Coordinates of C-alpha atoms and ligand atoms in Angstrom, one line a residue:
M390 CA 125.6 91.7 67.6
K391 CA 123.6 91.5 70.7
S392 CA 124.9 92.6 74.1
T393 CA 125.9 90.0 76.7
M394 CA 124.0 91.8 79.4
Q395 CA 121.3 90.2 81.4
D396 CA 117.7 91.2 80.7
A397 CA 116.6 92.2 84.1
Q398 CA 113.2 93.9 84.2
L399 CA 112.9 97.5 85.4
T400 CA 110.0 97.3 87.8
I401 CA 108.7 99.1 90.8
G402 CA 109.1 95.7 92.6
S403 CA 112.9 96.0 92.1
V404 CA 112.9 99.6 93.4
M405 CA 110.9 98.4 96.5
K406 CA 113.2 95.5 97.1
H407 CA 116.3 97.6 96.9
G408 CA 115.0 100.5 99.0
T409 CA 113.5 98.4 101.8
T410 CA 116.5 96.0 102.1
V411 CA 119.7 97.8 101.2
H412 CA 118.3 101.0 102.6
G413 CA 116.3 99.4 105.4
D414 CA 117.8 102.0 107.8
S415 CA 116.2 105.0 105.9
E416 CA 112.9 106.2 107.2
V417 CA 109.6 107.8 106.3
V418 CA 108.4 110.5 108.7
T419 CA 104.8 111.5 108.6
A420 CA 103.4 114.7 110.1
T421 CA 100.7 114.2 112.8
A422 CA 98.4 116.7 114.5
D423 CA 100.9 117.2 117.3
G424 CA 104.3 116.0 115.9
T425 CA 105.5 113.2 113.7
R426 CA 105.4 109.4 113.4
T427 CA 108.3 107.4 111.8
L428 CA 108.6 104.1 110.0
S429 CA 111.9 102.5 108.8
Y430 CA 112.2 101.5 105.2
A431 CA 112.7 97.9 106.4
D432 CA 109.3 98.1 108.2
L433 CA 107.9 99.8 105.1
G434 CA 108.9 96.7 103.1
R435 CA 107.2 94.4 105.6
R436 CA 104.0 96.5 105.6
A437 CA 104.0 96.5 101.8
S438 CA 104.0 92.7 101.9
R439 CA 101.2 92.6 104.4
L440 CA 99.2 95.1 102.2
A441 CA 99.7 92.9 99.1
H442 CA 98.4 89.9 101.0
G443 CA 95.4 92.0 102.3
L444 CA 94.6 93.2 98.8
R445 CA 94.7 89.6 97.4
S446 CA 92.2 88.7 100.1
V447 CA 89.8 91.3 98.8
G448 CA 90.0 90.1 95.3
I449 CA 93.0 91.9 93.7
T450 CA 94.4 89.0 91.7
G451 CA 95.5 90.7 88.4
D452 CA 95.8 94.1 87.0
Q453 CA 92.7 95.5 88.7
R454 CA 92.9 99.2 89.7
V455 CA 93.5 100.0 93.4
A456 CA 92.8 103.7 94.0
T457 CA 94.1 106.0 96.7
F458 CA 92.2 108.9 98.1
M459 CA 94.9 110.1 100.4
W460 CA 97.3 112.8 101.6
N461 CA 101.1 112.3 101.4
N462 CA 101.8 109.8 104.2
A463 CA 103.5 106.5 105.0
E464 CA 100.4 104.5 104.1
H465 CA 100.2 106.2 100.7
L466 CA 103.9 105.1 100.2
E467 CA 103.0 101.5 101.1
A468 CA 100.3 101.6 98.4
Y469 CA 102.8 103.1 95.9
L470 CA 105.1 100.1 96.5
A471 CA 102.7 97.2 97.1
I472 CA 100.1 97.8 94.4
P473 CA 102.3 97.9 91.3
S474 CA 104.7 95.3 92.7
M475 CA 101.8 92.7 93.0
G476 CA 100.9 93.3 89.4
A477 CA 97.9 95.6 90.1
V478 CA 97.6 99.2 89.0
L479 CA 97.8 102.1 91.4
H480 CA 95.3 104.9 90.6
T481 CA 95.9 108.1 92.6
L482 CA 92.7 110.0 92.9
N483 CA 92.8 113.8 93.2
I484 CA 91.0 114.6 96.5
R485 CA 90.3 118.2 95.4
L486 CA 88.4 117.4 92.2
F487 CA 84.8 118.3 91.7
P488 CA 82.6 115.4 92.6
E489 CA 81.3 114.7 89.1
Q490 CA 84.9 114.6 87.8
L491 CA 86.0 112.2 90.5
V492 CA 83.1 109.9 89.9
Y493 CA 83.8 110.0 86.1
I494 CA 87.5 109.2 86.7
A495 CA 87.0 106.3 89.2
N496 CA 84.4 104.7 87.0
H497 CA 86.4 105.2 83.8
A498 CA 89.4 103.6 85.4
E499 CA 87.1 100.8 86.9
D500 CA 88.7 101.2 90.3
R501 CA 88.0 98.1 92.4
V502 CA 89.4 98.9 95.8
V503 CA 89.9 102.4 97.3
I504 CA 92.2 103.2 100.2
V505 CA 90.9 106.4 102.0
D506 CA 92.6 108.5 104.7
D507 CA 90.6 108.7 107.9
S508 CA 90.4 112.5 107.6
L509 CA 88.9 112.2 104.1
V510 CA 86.1 109.8 105.0
P511 CA 83.4 112.5 105.1
L512 CA 84.3 113.8 101.7
F513 CA 84.7 110.4 100.1
A514 CA 81.4 109.1 101.6
Q515 CA 79.5 111.6 99.4
E516 CA 81.0 110.2 96.2
L517 CA 81.1 106.5 97.1
P518 CA 77.5 105.5 96.2
Q519 CA 78.2 106.5 92.6
L520 CA 81.5 104.6 92.2
T521 CA 80.0 101.6 90.3
S522 CA 83.1 99.3 90.1
V523 CA 84.3 99.7 93.7
T524 CA 83.7 96.7 95.9
H525 CA 85.9 97.5 99.0
V526 CA 87.0 100.6 100.8
L527 CA 90.0 100.5 103.2
V528 CA 90.2 103.3 105.8
S529 CA 93.7 104.1 106.8
G530 CA 95.5 106.4 109.2
P531 CA 95.9 106.8 113.0
D532 CA 92.3 107.7 113.6
A533 CA 90.7 105.3 111.2
A534 CA 88.8 103.5 113.9
A535 CA 87.1 106.7 114.9
A536 CA 86.0 107.7 111.4
D537 CA 82.4 107.6 110.4
L538 CA 82.5 104.1 108.8
D539 CA 78.7 103.9 108.7
A540 CA 78.6 106.8 106.3
L541 CA 80.7 104.7 103.9
R542 CA 78.8 101.5 104.7
A543 CA 75.5 103.2 103.6
S544 CA 76.8 102.8 100.0
G545 CA 76.5 99.0 100.4
K546 CA 80.2 98.5 99.8
E547 CA 82.4 96.4 102.0
V548 CA 84.3 98.7 104.4
L549 CA 87.4 97.6 106.3
L550 CA 90.0 99.2 108.5
Y551 CA 93.4 99.2 106.7
E552 CA 95.2 98.2 109.9
D553 CA 92.8 95.3 110.5
L554 CA 93.4 94.0 107.0
L555 CA 97.1 94.1 107.5
A556 CA 97.1 92.8 111.1
D557 CA 97.5 89.1 110.6
Q558 CA 99.2 89.0 107.2
P559 CA 102.6 87.5 106.6
E560 CA 105.6 89.9 106.4
E561 CA 106.8 88.2 103.2
F562 CA 105.0 88.2 99.9
D563 CA 105.8 86.1 96.8
W564 CA 106.0 89.1 94.4
P565 CA 105.1 88.0 90.9
E566 CA 107.3 88.5 87.8
V567 CA 105.9 91.6 86.2
D568 CA 106.7 92.7 82.7
E569 CA 108.4 96.1 82.7
R570 CA 106.1 97.4 80.0
D571 CA 103.0 96.6 82.0
A572 CA 100.9 99.3 83.7
A573 CA 102.1 100.3 87.2
A574 CA 100.1 103.4 87.9
M575 CA 97.6 105.8 86.4
C576 CA 96.8 109.5 86.8
Y577 CA 94.2 111.6 85.1
T578 CA 94.9 115.1 83.6
S579 CA 92.8 117.8 85.2
G580 CA 90.6 118.1 82.2
T581 CA 90.4 121.8 81.4
T582 CA 88.3 121.0 78.4
G583 CA 85.9 118.0 78.3
N584 CA 86.5 115.1 80.6
P585 CA 89.9 114.3 82.2
K586 CA 92.1 111.9 80.3
G587 CA 93.9 108.9 81.8
V588 CA 97.7 108.5 81.5
V589 CA 99.0 105.1 82.3
Y590 CA 102.6 104.9 83.6
G591 CA 104.6 101.6 83.1
H592 CA 107.1 100.0 85.4
R593 CA 109.8 100.8 83.0
S594 CA 108.8 104.4 82.5
A595 CA 108.5 105.0 86.2
W596 CA 111.9 103.4 86.8
L597 CA 113.7 105.5 84.1
H598 CA 111.9 108.6 85.3
S599 CA 112.9 108.1 88.9
L600 CA 116.5 107.6 87.8
A601 CA 116.3 110.8 85.9
V602 CA 114.8 112.7 88.8
S603 CA 117.6 111.3 91.0
T604 CA 120.4 112.7 88.8
G605 CA 122.3 115.8 89.7
N606 CA 120.7 117.7 86.8
A607 CA 117.3 117.4 88.6
A608 CA 117.1 116.6 92.3
G609 CA 120.6 115.0 92.7
L610 CA 119.5 112.5 95.4
D611 CA 121.5 110.2 97.6
F612 CA 120.8 108.3 100.8
H613 CA 122.0 111.1 103.0
D614 CA 119.0 113.2 101.6
R615 CA 115.6 113.6 103.2
V616 CA 112.9 114.4 100.6
L617 CA 109.8 116.3 101.4
P618 CA 107.2 116.0 98.6
I619 CA 104.6 118.7 99.3
V620 CA 103.4 118.2 95.8
P621 CA 100.5 115.7 96.3
M622 CA 101.1 112.1 95.5
F623 CA 98.0 112.4 93.4
H624 CA 99.6 115.1 91.3
A625 CA 101.6 113.3 88.7
N626 CA 103.0 110.8 91.2
A627 CA 104.5 113.6 93.4
W628 CA 106.8 114.4 90.5
G629 CA 108.5 111.0 90.9
L630 CA 110.0 112.1 94.2
A631 CA 108.6 109.1 96.2
Y632 CA 110.0 106.4 93.9
A633 CA 113.2 108.4 93.4
A634 CA 113.7 108.5 97.2
V635 CA 113.1 104.8 97.6
M636 CA 115.4 104.1 94.7
T637 CA 118.3 106.1 96.1
G638 CA 117.6 105.3 99.8
A639 CA 116.8 108.9 100.6
S640 CA 114.4 109.2 103.5
L641 CA 111.0 110.7 103.0
C642 CA 109.2 113.4 105.0
M643 CA 105.4 113.4 104.4
P644 CA 103.4 116.4 105.4
D645 CA 100.0 114.6 105.4
R646 CA 97.2 117.2 105.5
W647 CA 99.2 120.1 107.1
L648 CA 100.0 122.1 104.0
Q649 CA 99.5 125.7 105.2
A650 CA 102.7 127.7 105.5
E651 CA 103.0 127.7 109.3
P652 CA 102.5 124.0 109.9
L653 CA 104.7 123.2 106.9
V654 CA 107.5 125.4 108.3
R655 CA 107.2 123.6 111.6
F656 CA 107.3 120.2 110.0
I657 CA 110.4 121.2 108.0
Q658 CA 112.0 122.2 111.2
A659 CA 111.1 119.0 112.9
S660 CA 111.8 116.5 110.1
R661 CA 114.8 118.3 108.5
P662 CA 114.3 117.6 104.8
T663 CA 117.2 118.5 102.4
V664 CA 115.1 118.5 99.2
S665 CA 111.5 119.5 98.7
G666 CA 109.1 120.0 95.8
A667 CA 105.9 122.0 95.4
V668 CA 104.1 124.4 93.1
P669 CA 105.0 128.1 93.3
T670 CA 101.9 129.1 95.2
V671 CA 103.1 127.0 98.2
W672 CA 106.5 128.6 98.2
N673 CA 104.9 132.0 97.8
D674 CA 103.0 131.4 101.0
V675 CA 106.1 130.0 102.8
L676 CA 108.1 133.1 101.7
A677 CA 105.4 135.5 103.1
F678 CA 105.5 133.5 106.4
L679 CA 109.3 133.6 106.6
D680 CA 109.3 137.3 105.8
G681 CA 106.9 137.9 108.6
H682 CA 108.7 135.8 111.2
D683 CA 112.2 137.0 112.0
G684 CA 114.7 134.3 113.0
V685 CA 112.7 131.4 111.6
R686 CA 115.2 129.4 109.4
L687 CA 114.8 126.4 107.2
D688 CA 118.5 125.6 107.2
S689 CA 118.2 121.8 106.4
L690 CA 116.9 122.5 102.8
R691 CA 119.6 122.5 100.1
L692 CA 117.2 122.4 97.1
I693 CA 113.6 123.2 96.4
L694 CA 112.2 121.8 93.1
C695 CA 109.4 124.0 91.8
G696 CA 107.2 123.7 88.8
G697 CA 103.7 123.1 87.6
S698 CA 103.5 126.7 86.5
A699 CA 106.2 129.4 85.8
V700 CA 108.3 130.1 88.9
P701 CA 108.7 133.9 89.2
V702 CA 112.2 135.2 89.6
S703 CA 111.0 137.4 92.4
L704 CA 110.0 134.3 94.4
Q705 CA 113.3 132.6 93.7
R706 CA 115.3 135.7 94.7
G707 CA 113.2 136.3 97.8
L708 CA 113.8 132.8 99.1
Q709 CA 117.5 132.8 98.2
E710 CA 118.5 136.4 99.1
R711 CA 116.4 136.8 102.3
H712 CA 116.3 133.2 103.5
G713 CA 119.2 131.3 101.9
L714 CA 116.9 128.8 100.1
Y715 CA 117.8 127.7 96.6
I716 CA 114.9 127.0 94.1
R717 CA 115.4 125.1 90.9
Q718 CA 112.6 125.4 88.3
A719 CA 111.4 122.2 86.5
W720 CA 108.9 121.7 83.8
G721 CA 106.6 118.8 83.0
M722 CA 103.1 117.5 82.6
T723 CA 101.0 114.6 83.8
E724 CA 101.7 113.2 80.3
T725 CA 105.5 113.3 80.8
S726 CA 105.6 111.4 84.2
P727 CA 106.1 114.5 84.8
V728 CA 109.7 115.8 85.0
A729 CA 111.1 116.5 81.5
S730 CA 113.5 119.5 82.2
A731 CA 115.2 121.2 85.1
G732 CA 116.9 124.5 85.5
L733 CA 120.5 124.0 86.7
V734 CA 122.3 126.9 85.0
P735 CA 125.2 126.4 82.6
I736 CA 128.8 126.5 83.8
G737 CA 130.3 130.0 84.1
I738 CA 126.9 131.8 84.2
E739 CA 126.7 134.3 87.1
G740 CA 125.1 137.5 88.2
E741 CA 122.0 138.7 86.2
A742 CA 122.6 136.2 83.4
E743 CA 122.1 133.4 86.0
W744 CA 118.6 134.8 86.7
S745 CA 117.7 134.6 83.0
Y746 CA 118.4 130.9 83.1
R747 CA 116.7 130.4 86.5
A748 CA 113.6 132.0 84.9
S749 CA 113.6 129.4 82.2
Q750 CA 111.8 126.1 82.4
G751 CA 115.2 124.3 82.4
R752 CA 117.3 122.1 80.3
L753 CA 115.9 118.9 78.7
L754 CA 116.8 115.8 80.7
C755 CA 118.4 112.9 78.8
G756 CA 115.4 110.7 77.9
V757 CA 113.2 113.5 76.8
E758 CA 113.6 114.9 73.3
G759 CA 112.1 118.3 72.5
R760 CA 111.3 120.5 69.6
I761 CA 109.5 123.7 68.8
V762 CA 107.0 123.5 66.0
G763 CA 105.6 126.5 64.1
D764 CA 102.1 127.1 62.9
E765 CA 102.6 124.9 59.8
G766 CA 103.7 121.9 61.9
T767 CA 107.4 122.3 60.9
P768 CA 110.2 122.3 63.5
L769 CA 111.8 125.7 64.2
P770 CA 115.5 126.3 65.0
W771 CA 116.8 126.1 68.6
D772 CA 117.8 129.7 68.6
G773 CA 116.1 131.0 71.7
E774 CA 114.0 133.2 69.5
S775 CA 111.7 131.2 67.2
V776 CA 108.4 130.8 69.1
G777 CA 106.1 127.8 68.6
E778 CA 104.5 124.9 70.4
L779 CA 106.8 122.6 72.4
E780 CA 106.6 119.0 71.4
V781 CA 108.3 116.2 73.3
R782 CA 108.9 112.4 73.1
G783 CA 110.7 109.8 75.1
P784 CA 110.4 106.6 77.2
W785 CA 108.4 108.4 80.0
V786 CA 106.2 110.6 77.7
T787 CA 102.8 109.1 77.1
G788 CA 102.0 108.0 73.5
G789 CA 98.2 108.1 74.1
Y790 CA 95.4 108.1 76.6
Y791 CA 93.7 105.3 78.5
N792 CA 90.6 104.2 76.6
P793 CA 90.2 107.6 74.9
G794 CA 87.2 106.3 72.9
D795 CA 85.2 106.5 76.1
T796 CA 86.1 110.0 77.1
L797 CA 84.1 112.9 76.0
S798 CA 87.3 114.8 75.5
E799 CA 87.3 115.9 71.9
D800 CA 90.9 116.9 71.8
A801 CA 92.5 113.6 72.8
D802 CA 93.7 112.9 69.2
E803 CA 95.0 116.3 68.6
K804 CA 97.5 115.9 71.4
F805 CA 99.9 113.8 69.2
H806 CA 101.9 114.7 66.1
D807 CA 104.1 112.2 64.2
G808 CA 104.9 110.3 67.5
W809 CA 105.5 113.5 69.5
L810 CA 103.3 114.8 72.3
R811 CA 102.0 118.3 71.7
T812 CA 102.4 120.0 75.0
G813 CA 100.1 122.9 74.4
D814 CA 102.9 125.1 75.8
V815 CA 104.3 127.9 73.7
G816 CA 107.9 129.1 73.8
T817 CA 111.4 128.7 72.6
L818 CA 114.4 126.3 72.8
D819 CA 117.9 127.7 72.9
P820 CA 121.0 126.2 71.5
L821 CA 121.8 124.6 74.9
G822 CA 118.4 122.9 75.2
Y823 CA 116.8 125.3 77.7
I824 CA 113.1 125.7 77.4
R825 CA 111.6 129.2 77.8
L826 CA 107.8 129.2 77.8
S827 CA 105.8 132.4 77.2
D828 CA 102.4 130.8 77.7
R829 CA 100.1 127.9 77.5
A830 CA 98.5 128.0 74.0
K831 CA 95.1 128.4 75.6
D832 CA 96.2 131.3 77.7
V833 CA 98.0 133.2 75.0
I834 CA 96.8 136.9 74.6
K835 CA 96.7 138.0 71.0
S836 CA 96.3 141.7 70.7
G837 CA 96.1 143.3 67.2
G838 CA 97.8 140.2 65.8
E839 CA 100.7 140.3 68.2
W840 CA 101.3 138.0 71.1
I841 CA 101.5 139.3 74.7
S842 CA 103.1 136.9 77.2
S843 CA 100.8 136.6 80.2
V844 CA 103.6 134.7 82.0
D845 CA 106.2 137.6 81.5
L846 CA 103.7 140.2 82.8
E847 CA 102.8 138.0 85.8
N848 CA 106.5 137.5 86.7
A849 CA 107.2 141.2 86.4
L850 CA 104.2 142.1 88.5
M851 CA 105.1 139.6 91.2
G852 CA 108.5 141.3 91.4
H853 CA 106.8 144.5 92.7
P854 CA 107.2 144.8 96.5
D855 CA 103.5 145.3 97.1
V856 CA 102.2 142.5 94.9
V857 CA 101.6 139.1 96.4
E858 CA 99.9 137.4 93.5
A859 CA 99.1 138.3 89.9
A860 CA 97.3 136.6 87.0
V861 CA 97.0 138.1 83.6
V862 CA 94.4 136.9 81.1
G863 CA 93.2 138.1 77.7
I864 CA 89.7 139.8 77.6
P865 CA 87.8 140.6 74.4
D866 CA 88.4 144.0 72.9
E867 CA 86.6 145.5 69.9
K868 CA 89.6 147.2 68.4
W869 CA 92.4 144.8 69.3
Q870 CA 90.5 141.5 69.5
E871 CA 92.1 140.9 73.0
R872 CA 93.7 143.0 75.6
P873 CA 95.4 142.0 78.9
L874 CA 93.5 142.1 82.2
A875 CA 95.7 142.0 85.3
T876 CA 94.1 140.6 88.5
V877 CA 96.3 141.5 91.4
V878 CA 96.5 140.6 95.1
L879 CA 98.2 143.4 97.0
R880 CA 100.1 143.1 100.3
E881 CA 97.9 144.0 103.3
G882 CA 97.9 147.8 103.8
A883 CA 99.5 148.6 100.4
T884 CA 98.1 151.6 98.6
T885 CA 99.6 151.0 95.2
T886 CA 97.3 151.9 92.3
P887 CA 96.9 150.4 88.8
E888 CA 98.6 153.5 87.5
D889 CA 101.6 152.8 89.7
L890 CA 101.8 149.2 88.5
R891 CA 101.5 150.2 84.9
T892 CA 104.3 152.7 85.3
Y893 CA 106.4 150.0 87.0
L894 CA 105.8 147.5 84.1
G895 CA 106.5 150.3 81.6
R896 CA 110.2 150.0 82.5
S897 CA 110.4 146.5 81.0
F898 CA 107.5 146.2 78.5
A899 CA 106.4 148.1 75.3
K900 CA 103.4 150.3 75.8
W901 CA 101.1 148.1 73.7
Q902 CA 101.9 145.1 75.9
L903 CA 100.8 146.8 79.2
P904 CA 97.5 145.8 80.7
D905 CA 94.9 148.5 80.5
A906 CA 92.3 146.7 82.6
W907 CA 93.1 146.1 86.3
A908 CA 91.3 144.4 89.1
F909 CA 92.4 144.0 92.7
T910 CA 91.2 140.8 94.4
D911 CA 91.7 138.8 97.7
Q912 CA 93.1 135.7 96.1
V913 CA 93.8 134.5 92.5
P914 CA 91.6 131.4 92.1
R915 CA 93.6 128.1 92.2
T916 CA 93.2 124.7 90.5
S917 CA 92.9 121.4 92.3
V918 CA 96.7 121.2 92.3
G919 CA 97.3 124.8 93.5
K920 CA 98.0 126.6 90.2
F921 CA 96.5 129.9 89.2
D922 CA 93.2 129.1 87.5
K923 CA 93.0 131.5 84.6
K924 CA 89.8 129.8 83.3
V925 CA 88.1 130.9 86.4
V926 CA 89.6 134.4 86.1
R927 CA 88.2 134.7 82.6
R928 CA 84.8 133.5 83.6
G929 CA 84.8 135.8 86.6
F930 CA 85.5 138.7 84.3
A931 CA 82.7 137.6 81.9
E932 CA 80.3 137.4 84.7
G933 CA 81.2 140.9 86.0
Q934 CA 82.7 139.6 89.3
Y935 CA 85.7 142.0 89.1
D936 CA 85.7 145.7 89.8
V937 CA 87.7 146.6 86.7
H938 CA 89.8 149.9 86.5
R939 CA 90.7 151.0 83.0
V940 CA 94.0 152.7 82.7
G941 CA 95.8 154.0 79.6
G942 CA 94.8 152.0 76.6
Ligands
LIG1125 P1 97.2 120.7 84.6 O1 98.0 121.9 85.0 O2 96.5 120.8 83.3 O3 96.3 120.3 85.7 P2 99.6 119.3 84.6 O4 100.0 119.3 86.1 O5 100.0 118.1 83.9 O6 98.1 119.5 84.5 O7 100.2 120.6 84.0 C1 101.1 120.6 83.0 C2 101.3 122.0 82.5 O8 101.7 122.8 83.6 C3 102.3 122.2 81.4 O9 101.8 121.9 80.2 C4 102.6 123.7 81.6 O10 101.6 124.5 80.9 C5 102.5 123.9 83.1 N1 103.8 123.9 83.7 C6 104.4 122.9 84.3 N2 105.6 123.3 84.8 C7 105.8 124.6 84.4 C8 106.9 125.6 84.5 N3 108.0 125.4 85.1 N4 106.6 126.8 83.9 C9 105.5 127.1 83.2 N5 104.5 126.2 83.1 C10 104.6 125.0 83.6

């Protein structure tokens, strides 16, 4: 028996229509050099229509890719809504990629039009001549007219001001019927090995993911909320926060390019978000700023979503106990849209037990199935103890990569197993569906046949009052194959020694797990999306860049 329900399509167009009419009174606030600028969702809808007309006029008539090279701002949100809703595909380019990767990605996706923020014109102009499929560049932002357009025009491409293109367009657009299974947006993984791989999100997958992000188990959004995505809109669609906000009518606060702790704190005070999301390094910087500035309070924030890498308990406790800010850890990947689990703790769990759950990667969301798989490829029990690779599947988990045949990335096929995505993350699942990751498979340290969790060591080290950042990697060892090297950033003026830190760790780790190689450094290297870059740490060690102290061993 079939249901009697109507078969309405789950599309970005339906999210846009709802958000910009029913919630026309909500707003998107964007940070500027000296304050903020504001647009109502009703105006956002009108501007999305004008953008769609403008894009038709420069040849976007089907599922061509329209790329963005932008910070988080109102224009980027217009692109997020208009491009998929007109049947084209939004491709968010990571502005911090190495030039050759960016060129590879834009050519692989066959980007036709690129929207570029005025402040990013000098950077983009260097890459543009090599972007073979691009015909038009649209320069957006309040200072677009003053940007060096000639530098872009030197590439021979058509260059237009975004506002000029929108200026005389109608405020209504005849949005086409789009199949919910068609492509809405694409995003490339950062390509730690080989070339980056393209993940293509569908309308339906984005719709369902946004709904899941909006639920109380994740961000719990409603139209009284104001959402601040600090996570870039080019990093896995800002974790779905932009679409989830428009879906629920929550207002958006966009930080544009002001992402350092001090301007961020000022923007939070001015725009008063209730929910925000960013990787741990951002909150670590914010915590250091708040600790150093008595009386500065971020009292509008009720929830910080944090993920992308493990969120140290010391960071969560510091923000909560000293500044009244509540962090919830979430886990996901570009391949999982990205949010797949979030760390609301079980009922009745309090005190120290609460922190054990808050340290976890969270509980699987409905829509994402998970399992832990052992070395032989067989599923292991959900007992919180059996360690293996996490595999996931579900309607917002990718089942493959975009044109993988073209990529040089040799491991594209190995990423899937009987219809499950192999995450490359190693850890456990407990009987309540909480994930606890001990490492990424490629970061695992194997010493004398035993695993040492770099994540556990880092979390513990960052709990030491003198440690600002710590990254632990495996380095070759003749006797044990691998031993842990701890690279540590100390607080200014701290005199803590490697011996002190080893003694401190000795309280919670077995002796054979303790790092016996230590290096103090100014900053742990970061990836293009702000995570600790252990690949660079390992290379730095191999090239002798660290002054390594040997202790114990
Ligand atoms: P990349 O880090 O490769 O640029 P992604 O942003 O897709 O690309 O990263 C996904 C990976 O980030 C996951 O596979 C996992 O290793 C890591 N990750 C994400 N969230 C968490 C978390 N809460 N704890 C630990 N690791 C996380």
